[in-house]
Short mmCIF file of C-alpha atoms in Angstrom, two decimals:
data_model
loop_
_atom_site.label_atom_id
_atom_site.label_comp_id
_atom_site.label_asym_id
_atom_site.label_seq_id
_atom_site.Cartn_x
_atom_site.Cartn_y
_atom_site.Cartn_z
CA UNK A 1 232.86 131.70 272.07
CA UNK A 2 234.00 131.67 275.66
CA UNK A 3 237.67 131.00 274.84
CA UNK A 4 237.52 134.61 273.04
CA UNK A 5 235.83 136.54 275.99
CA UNK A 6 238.49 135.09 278.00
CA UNK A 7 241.15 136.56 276.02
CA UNK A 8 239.30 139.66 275.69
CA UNK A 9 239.34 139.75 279.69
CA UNK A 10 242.66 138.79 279.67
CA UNK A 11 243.75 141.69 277.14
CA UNK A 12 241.72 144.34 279.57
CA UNK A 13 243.30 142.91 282.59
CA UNK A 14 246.58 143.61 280.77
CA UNK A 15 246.06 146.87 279.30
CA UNK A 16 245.10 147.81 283.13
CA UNK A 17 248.06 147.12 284.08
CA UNK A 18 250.62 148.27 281.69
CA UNK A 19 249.04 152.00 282.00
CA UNK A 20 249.85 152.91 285.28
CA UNK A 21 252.79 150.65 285.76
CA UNK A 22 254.63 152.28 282.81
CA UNK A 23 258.37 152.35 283.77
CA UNK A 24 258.46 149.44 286.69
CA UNK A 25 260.10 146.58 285.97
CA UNK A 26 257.62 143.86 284.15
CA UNK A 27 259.76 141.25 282.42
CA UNK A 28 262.97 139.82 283.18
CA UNK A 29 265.27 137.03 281.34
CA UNK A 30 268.42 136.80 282.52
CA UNK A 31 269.42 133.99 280.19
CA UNK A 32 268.51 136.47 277.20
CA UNK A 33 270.16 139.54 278.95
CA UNK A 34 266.08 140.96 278.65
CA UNK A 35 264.62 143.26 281.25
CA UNK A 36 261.42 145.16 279.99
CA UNK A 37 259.70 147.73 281.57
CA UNK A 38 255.60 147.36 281.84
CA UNK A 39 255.53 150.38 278.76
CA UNK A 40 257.98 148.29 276.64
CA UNK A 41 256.88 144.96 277.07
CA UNK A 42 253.17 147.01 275.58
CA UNK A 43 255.33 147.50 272.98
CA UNK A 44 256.75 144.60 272.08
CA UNK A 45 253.52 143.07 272.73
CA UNK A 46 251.15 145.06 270.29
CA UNK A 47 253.88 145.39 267.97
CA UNK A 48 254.06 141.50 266.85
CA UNK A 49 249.85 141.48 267.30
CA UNK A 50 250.28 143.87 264.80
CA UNK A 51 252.48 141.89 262.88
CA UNK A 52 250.47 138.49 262.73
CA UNK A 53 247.97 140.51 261.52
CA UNK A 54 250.18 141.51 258.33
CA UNK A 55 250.66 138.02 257.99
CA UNK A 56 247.16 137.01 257.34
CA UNK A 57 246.11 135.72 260.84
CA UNK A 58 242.90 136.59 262.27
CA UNK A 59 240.78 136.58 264.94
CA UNK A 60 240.31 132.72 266.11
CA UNK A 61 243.15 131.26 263.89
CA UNK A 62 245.72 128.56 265.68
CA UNK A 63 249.23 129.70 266.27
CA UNK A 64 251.30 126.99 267.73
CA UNK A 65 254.37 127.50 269.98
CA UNK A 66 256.73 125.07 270.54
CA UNK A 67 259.47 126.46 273.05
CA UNK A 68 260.67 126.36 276.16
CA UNK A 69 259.80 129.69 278.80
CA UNK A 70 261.89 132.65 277.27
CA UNK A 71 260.97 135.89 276.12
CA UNK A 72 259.25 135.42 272.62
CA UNK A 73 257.16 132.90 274.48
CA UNK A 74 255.71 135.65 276.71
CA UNK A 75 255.48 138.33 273.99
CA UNK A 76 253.60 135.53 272.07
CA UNK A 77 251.26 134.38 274.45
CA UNK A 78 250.01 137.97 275.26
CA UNK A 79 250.19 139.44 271.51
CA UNK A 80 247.73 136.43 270.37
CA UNK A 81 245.37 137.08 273.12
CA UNK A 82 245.61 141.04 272.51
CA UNK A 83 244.29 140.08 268.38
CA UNK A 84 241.76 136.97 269.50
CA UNK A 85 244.50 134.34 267.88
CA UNK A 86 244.33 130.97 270.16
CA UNK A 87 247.60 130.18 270.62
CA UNK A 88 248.55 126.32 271.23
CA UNK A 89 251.10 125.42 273.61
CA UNK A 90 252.96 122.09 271.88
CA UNK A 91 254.78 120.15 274.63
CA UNK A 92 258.91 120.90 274.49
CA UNK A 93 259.37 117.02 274.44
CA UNK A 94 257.51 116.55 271.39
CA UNK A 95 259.38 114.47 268.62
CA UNK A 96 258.12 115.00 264.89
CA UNK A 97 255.32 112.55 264.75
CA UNK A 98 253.51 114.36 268.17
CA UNK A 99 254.33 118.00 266.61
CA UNK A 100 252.60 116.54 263.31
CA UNK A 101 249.91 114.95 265.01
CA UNK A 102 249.29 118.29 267.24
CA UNK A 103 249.42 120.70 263.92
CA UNK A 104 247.58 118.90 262.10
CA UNK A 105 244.43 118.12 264.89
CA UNK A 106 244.10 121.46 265.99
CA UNK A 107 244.91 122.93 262.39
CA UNK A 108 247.55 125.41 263.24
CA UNK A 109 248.10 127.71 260.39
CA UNK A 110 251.31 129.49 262.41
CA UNK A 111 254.11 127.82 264.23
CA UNK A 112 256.88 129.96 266.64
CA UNK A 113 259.41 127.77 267.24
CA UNK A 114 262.17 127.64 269.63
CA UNK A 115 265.79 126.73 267.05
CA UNK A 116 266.35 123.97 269.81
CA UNK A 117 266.18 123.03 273.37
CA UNK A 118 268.47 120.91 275.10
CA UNK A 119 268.77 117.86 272.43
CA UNK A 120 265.66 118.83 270.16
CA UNK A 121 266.45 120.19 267.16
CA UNK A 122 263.23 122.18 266.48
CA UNK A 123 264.07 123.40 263.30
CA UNK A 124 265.30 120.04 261.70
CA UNK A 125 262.21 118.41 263.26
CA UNK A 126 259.74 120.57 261.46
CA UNK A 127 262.00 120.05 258.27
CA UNK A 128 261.70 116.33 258.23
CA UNK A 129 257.73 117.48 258.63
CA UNK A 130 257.97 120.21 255.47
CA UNK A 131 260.75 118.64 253.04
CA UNK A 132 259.72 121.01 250.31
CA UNK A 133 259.95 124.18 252.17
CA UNK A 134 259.55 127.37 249.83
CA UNK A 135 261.69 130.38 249.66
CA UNK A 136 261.32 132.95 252.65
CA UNK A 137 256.95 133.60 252.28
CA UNK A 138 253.95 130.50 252.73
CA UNK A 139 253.96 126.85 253.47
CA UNK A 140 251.91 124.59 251.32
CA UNK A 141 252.02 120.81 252.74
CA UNK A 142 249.68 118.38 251.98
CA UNK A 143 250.30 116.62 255.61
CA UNK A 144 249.63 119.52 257.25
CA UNK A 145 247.17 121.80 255.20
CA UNK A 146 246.39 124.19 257.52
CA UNK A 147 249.68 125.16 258.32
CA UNK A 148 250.90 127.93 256.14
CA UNK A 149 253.81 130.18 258.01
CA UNK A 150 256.74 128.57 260.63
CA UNK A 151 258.62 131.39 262.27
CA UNK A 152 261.75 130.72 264.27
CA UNK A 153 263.02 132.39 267.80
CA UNK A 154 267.06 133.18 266.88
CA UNK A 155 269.28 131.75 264.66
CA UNK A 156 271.04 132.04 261.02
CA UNK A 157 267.85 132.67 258.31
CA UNK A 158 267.02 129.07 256.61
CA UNK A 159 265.00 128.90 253.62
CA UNK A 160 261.10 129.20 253.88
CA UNK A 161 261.27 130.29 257.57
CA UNK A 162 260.18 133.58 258.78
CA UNK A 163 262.23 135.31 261.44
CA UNK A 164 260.37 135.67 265.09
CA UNK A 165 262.17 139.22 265.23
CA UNK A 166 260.75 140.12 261.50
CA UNK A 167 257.09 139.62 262.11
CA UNK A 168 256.49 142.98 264.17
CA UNK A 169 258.09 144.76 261.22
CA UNK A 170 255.69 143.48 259.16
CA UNK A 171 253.15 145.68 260.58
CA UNK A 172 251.35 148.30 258.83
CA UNK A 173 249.10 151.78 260.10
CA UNK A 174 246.06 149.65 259.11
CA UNK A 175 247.09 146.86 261.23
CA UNK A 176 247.92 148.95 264.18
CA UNK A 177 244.59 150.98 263.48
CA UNK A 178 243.20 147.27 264.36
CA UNK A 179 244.57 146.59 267.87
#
Protein backbone atom coordinates (compact mmCIF):
# COMPACT_ATOMS: atom_id res chain seq x y z
CA UNK A 1 0.00 0.00 0.00
CA UNK A 2 1.35 3.48 -0.43
CA UNK A 3 1.11 4.41 3.26
CA UNK A 4 3.84 1.48 3.76
CA UNK A 5 6.30 2.64 0.95
CA UNK A 6 6.08 5.88 2.59
CA UNK A 7 7.27 4.65 5.78
CA UNK A 8 9.72 2.53 4.15
CA UNK A 9 11.11 5.91 2.53
CA UNK A 10 10.81 7.49 5.60
CA UNK A 11 12.86 4.67 7.55
CA UNK A 12 15.76 5.00 4.62
CA UNK A 13 15.70 8.68 4.86
CA UNK A 14 16.34 8.10 8.57
CA UNK A 15 18.79 5.45 8.61
CA UNK A 16 20.74 8.00 6.14
CA UNK A 17 20.94 10.16 8.46
CA UNK A 18 21.67 8.66 11.74
CA UNK A 19 24.96 6.95 10.07
CA UNK A 20 27.02 9.71 9.43
CA UNK A 21 25.60 12.04 11.97
CA UNK A 22 26.48 9.63 14.81
CA UNK A 23 27.52 11.81 17.83
CA UNK A 24 25.79 15.40 16.78
CA UNK A 25 23.18 16.46 18.66
CA UNK A 26 19.62 14.99 17.22
CA UNK A 27 17.02 15.29 19.96
CA UNK A 28 16.51 17.67 22.62
CA UNK A 29 13.72 18.00 25.55
CA UNK A 30 14.45 20.26 27.94
CA UNK A 31 11.27 19.69 29.88
CA UNK A 32 12.43 15.89 30.22
CA UNK A 33 16.14 16.86 30.92
CA UNK A 34 16.64 14.55 27.28
CA UNK A 35 19.37 15.36 24.81
CA UNK A 36 20.15 12.39 22.37
CA UNK A 37 22.75 12.15 20.07
CA UNK A 38 21.76 10.99 16.24
CA UNK A 39 23.55 7.21 17.36
CA UNK A 40 21.35 7.10 20.52
CA UNK A 41 18.21 8.30 19.44
CA UNK A 42 18.96 4.88 16.62
CA UNK A 43 18.95 3.29 19.64
CA UNK A 44 16.21 4.13 21.39
CA UNK A 45 14.43 4.05 18.22
CA UNK A 46 15.06 0.35 17.01
CA UNK A 47 15.10 -0.73 20.44
CA UNK A 48 11.14 -0.17 21.18
CA UNK A 49 10.53 -1.35 17.17
CA UNK A 50 12.01 -4.20 18.51
CA UNK A 51 9.93 -4.28 21.37
CA UNK A 52 6.38 -3.90 19.69
CA UNK A 53 7.41 -6.61 17.86
CA UNK A 54 7.68 -8.86 21.15
CA UNK A 55 4.42 -7.67 21.84
CA UNK A 56 2.64 -9.16 18.94
CA UNK A 57 2.41 -6.10 16.58
CA UNK A 58 3.12 -6.40 13.04
CA UNK A 59 3.60 -4.92 10.02
CA UNK A 60 0.32 -2.67 9.22
CA UNK A 61 -1.26 -2.96 12.76
CA UNK A 62 -2.72 0.53 14.44
CA UNK A 63 -0.85 1.91 17.36
CA UNK A 64 -2.52 4.93 18.72
CA UNK A 65 -0.77 7.80 20.58
CA UNK A 66 -2.42 10.06 22.57
CA UNK A 67 0.18 12.70 23.99
CA UNK A 68 1.31 15.83 23.80
CA UNK A 69 5.11 16.52 21.83
CA UNK A 70 7.73 14.89 24.27
CA UNK A 71 10.20 12.37 23.81
CA UNK A 72 8.31 8.93 23.71
CA UNK A 73 6.21 10.67 21.10
CA UNK A 74 9.24 11.01 18.79
CA UNK A 75 10.79 7.61 19.62
CA UNK A 76 7.24 6.31 18.78
CA UNK A 77 6.53 7.89 15.71
CA UNK A 78 9.90 6.79 14.13
CA UNK A 79 10.07 3.12 15.80
CA UNK A 80 6.47 2.35 14.11
CA UNK A 81 7.56 3.56 10.81
CA UNK A 82 11.07 1.67 11.16
CA UNK A 83 8.60 -1.99 11.69
CA UNK A 84 5.63 -0.82 9.02
CA UNK A 85 3.14 -0.20 12.26
CA UNK A 86 0.74 2.92 11.26
CA UNK A 87 0.73 4.82 14.08
CA UNK A 88 -2.48 7.13 14.79
CA UNK A 89 -2.08 10.44 16.17
CA UNK A 90 -5.42 10.90 18.67
CA UNK A 91 -6.00 14.64 19.25
CA UNK A 92 -4.61 15.77 23.04
CA UNK A 93 -8.15 17.35 23.59
CA UNK A 94 -9.92 14.24 23.17
CA UNK A 95 -12.42 13.35 26.08
CA UNK A 96 -13.37 9.51 26.45
CA UNK A 97 -16.19 9.25 24.03
CA UNK A 98 -13.71 10.82 20.92
CA UNK A 99 -10.70 8.45 22.20
CA UNK A 100 -13.43 5.54 22.03
CA UNK A 101 -14.83 6.57 18.93
CA UNK A 102 -11.11 6.99 17.34
CA UNK A 103 -9.93 3.33 18.76
CA UNK A 104 -12.54 1.76 17.89
CA UNK A 105 -12.90 3.24 13.89
CA UNK A 106 -9.50 2.82 13.04
CA UNK A 107 -9.17 -0.48 15.22
CA UNK A 108 -6.12 0.30 17.20
CA UNK A 109 -4.82 -2.77 18.81
CA UNK A 110 -1.94 -0.52 20.85
CA UNK A 111 -2.40 2.70 22.70
CA UNK A 112 0.87 4.99 24.17
CA UNK A 113 -0.52 7.26 26.29
CA UNK A 114 0.63 10.36 27.82
CA UNK A 115 -0.42 9.85 32.21
CA UNK A 116 -1.97 13.43 31.66
CA UNK A 117 -1.72 16.75 30.06
CA UNK A 118 -2.71 19.86 31.49
CA UNK A 119 -6.36 18.83 32.96
CA UNK A 120 -6.76 15.39 31.04
CA UNK A 121 -6.34 12.62 32.95
CA UNK A 122 -5.28 10.11 30.24
CA UNK A 123 -5.04 7.26 32.28
CA UNK A 124 -8.46 7.61 34.16
CA UNK A 125 -10.01 8.38 30.74
CA UNK A 126 -9.03 5.13 29.18
CA UNK A 127 -10.16 3.45 32.56
CA UNK A 128 -13.68 4.69 32.42
CA UNK A 129 -13.18 3.12 28.60
CA UNK A 130 -11.64 -0.49 30.04
CA UNK A 131 -13.40 -0.94 33.62
CA UNK A 132 -12.28 -4.52 33.74
CA UNK A 133 -8.69 -4.03 33.09
CA UNK A 134 -6.56 -7.36 33.60
CA UNK A 135 -3.45 -7.81 35.53
CA UNK A 136 -0.15 -6.37 33.89
CA UNK A 137 -0.44 -8.55 30.05
CA UNK A 138 -3.70 -8.13 27.22
CA UNK A 139 -6.84 -6.15 27.03
CA UNK A 140 -10.01 -7.90 26.11
CA UNK A 141 -13.04 -5.26 25.73
CA UNK A 142 -15.95 -5.87 23.98
CA UNK A 143 -16.28 -1.90 23.10
CA UNK A 144 -13.18 -1.83 21.74
CA UNK A 145 -12.17 -5.33 20.28
CA UNK A 146 -9.33 -4.54 18.54
CA UNK A 147 -7.59 -2.99 21.18
CA UNK A 148 -5.51 -5.42 23.11
CA UNK A 149 -2.29 -3.58 24.92
CA UNK A 150 -2.41 0.34 26.56
CA UNK A 151 1.07 1.39 27.52
CA UNK A 152 1.66 4.51 29.55
CA UNK A 153 4.59 7.36 29.21
CA UNK A 154 5.74 7.79 33.24
CA UNK A 155 4.08 7.26 36.22
CA UNK A 156 3.47 4.72 39.32
CA UNK A 157 2.60 0.98 37.51
CA UNK A 158 -1.44 0.57 37.56
CA UNK A 159 -2.93 -2.66 36.96
CA UNK A 160 -3.26 -4.01 33.29
CA UNK A 161 -1.02 -1.20 31.90
CA UNK A 162 2.24 -1.81 30.31
CA UNK A 163 5.09 0.57 31.03
CA UNK A 164 6.28 2.85 27.82
CA UNK A 165 9.94 2.33 29.30
CA UNK A 166 9.30 -1.71 29.51
CA UNK A 167 8.39 -2.37 25.95
CA UNK A 168 12.07 -2.09 24.46
CA UNK A 169 13.05 -4.66 27.07
CA UNK A 170 10.76 -6.83 25.78
CA UNK A 171 12.82 -7.39 22.82
CA UNK A 172 14.36 -10.52 21.82
CA UNK A 173 17.60 -11.57 19.16
CA UNK A 174 14.77 -12.75 16.85
CA UNK A 175 13.05 -9.53 17.00
CA UNK A 176 16.10 -7.49 16.48
CA UNK A 177 17.17 -10.08 13.67
CA UNK A 178 13.77 -8.48 12.15
CA UNK A 179 14.53 -4.73 11.97
Amino acid sequence: SDLIDLQEHYVALFDRSRVPSGERPAVLFREQGIRWTWREFATAVDELAAGFLALGLQRGDRLGIWSPNRAEWLVTQFATARVGIVQVNINPAYRPAELEYTLRKVGVKALVCATAFKSSDYVAMVETLLPDLPGRGVVRSAGLPDLVHVIKMGGDPRPGWLQFDDIARLRTEATDREL
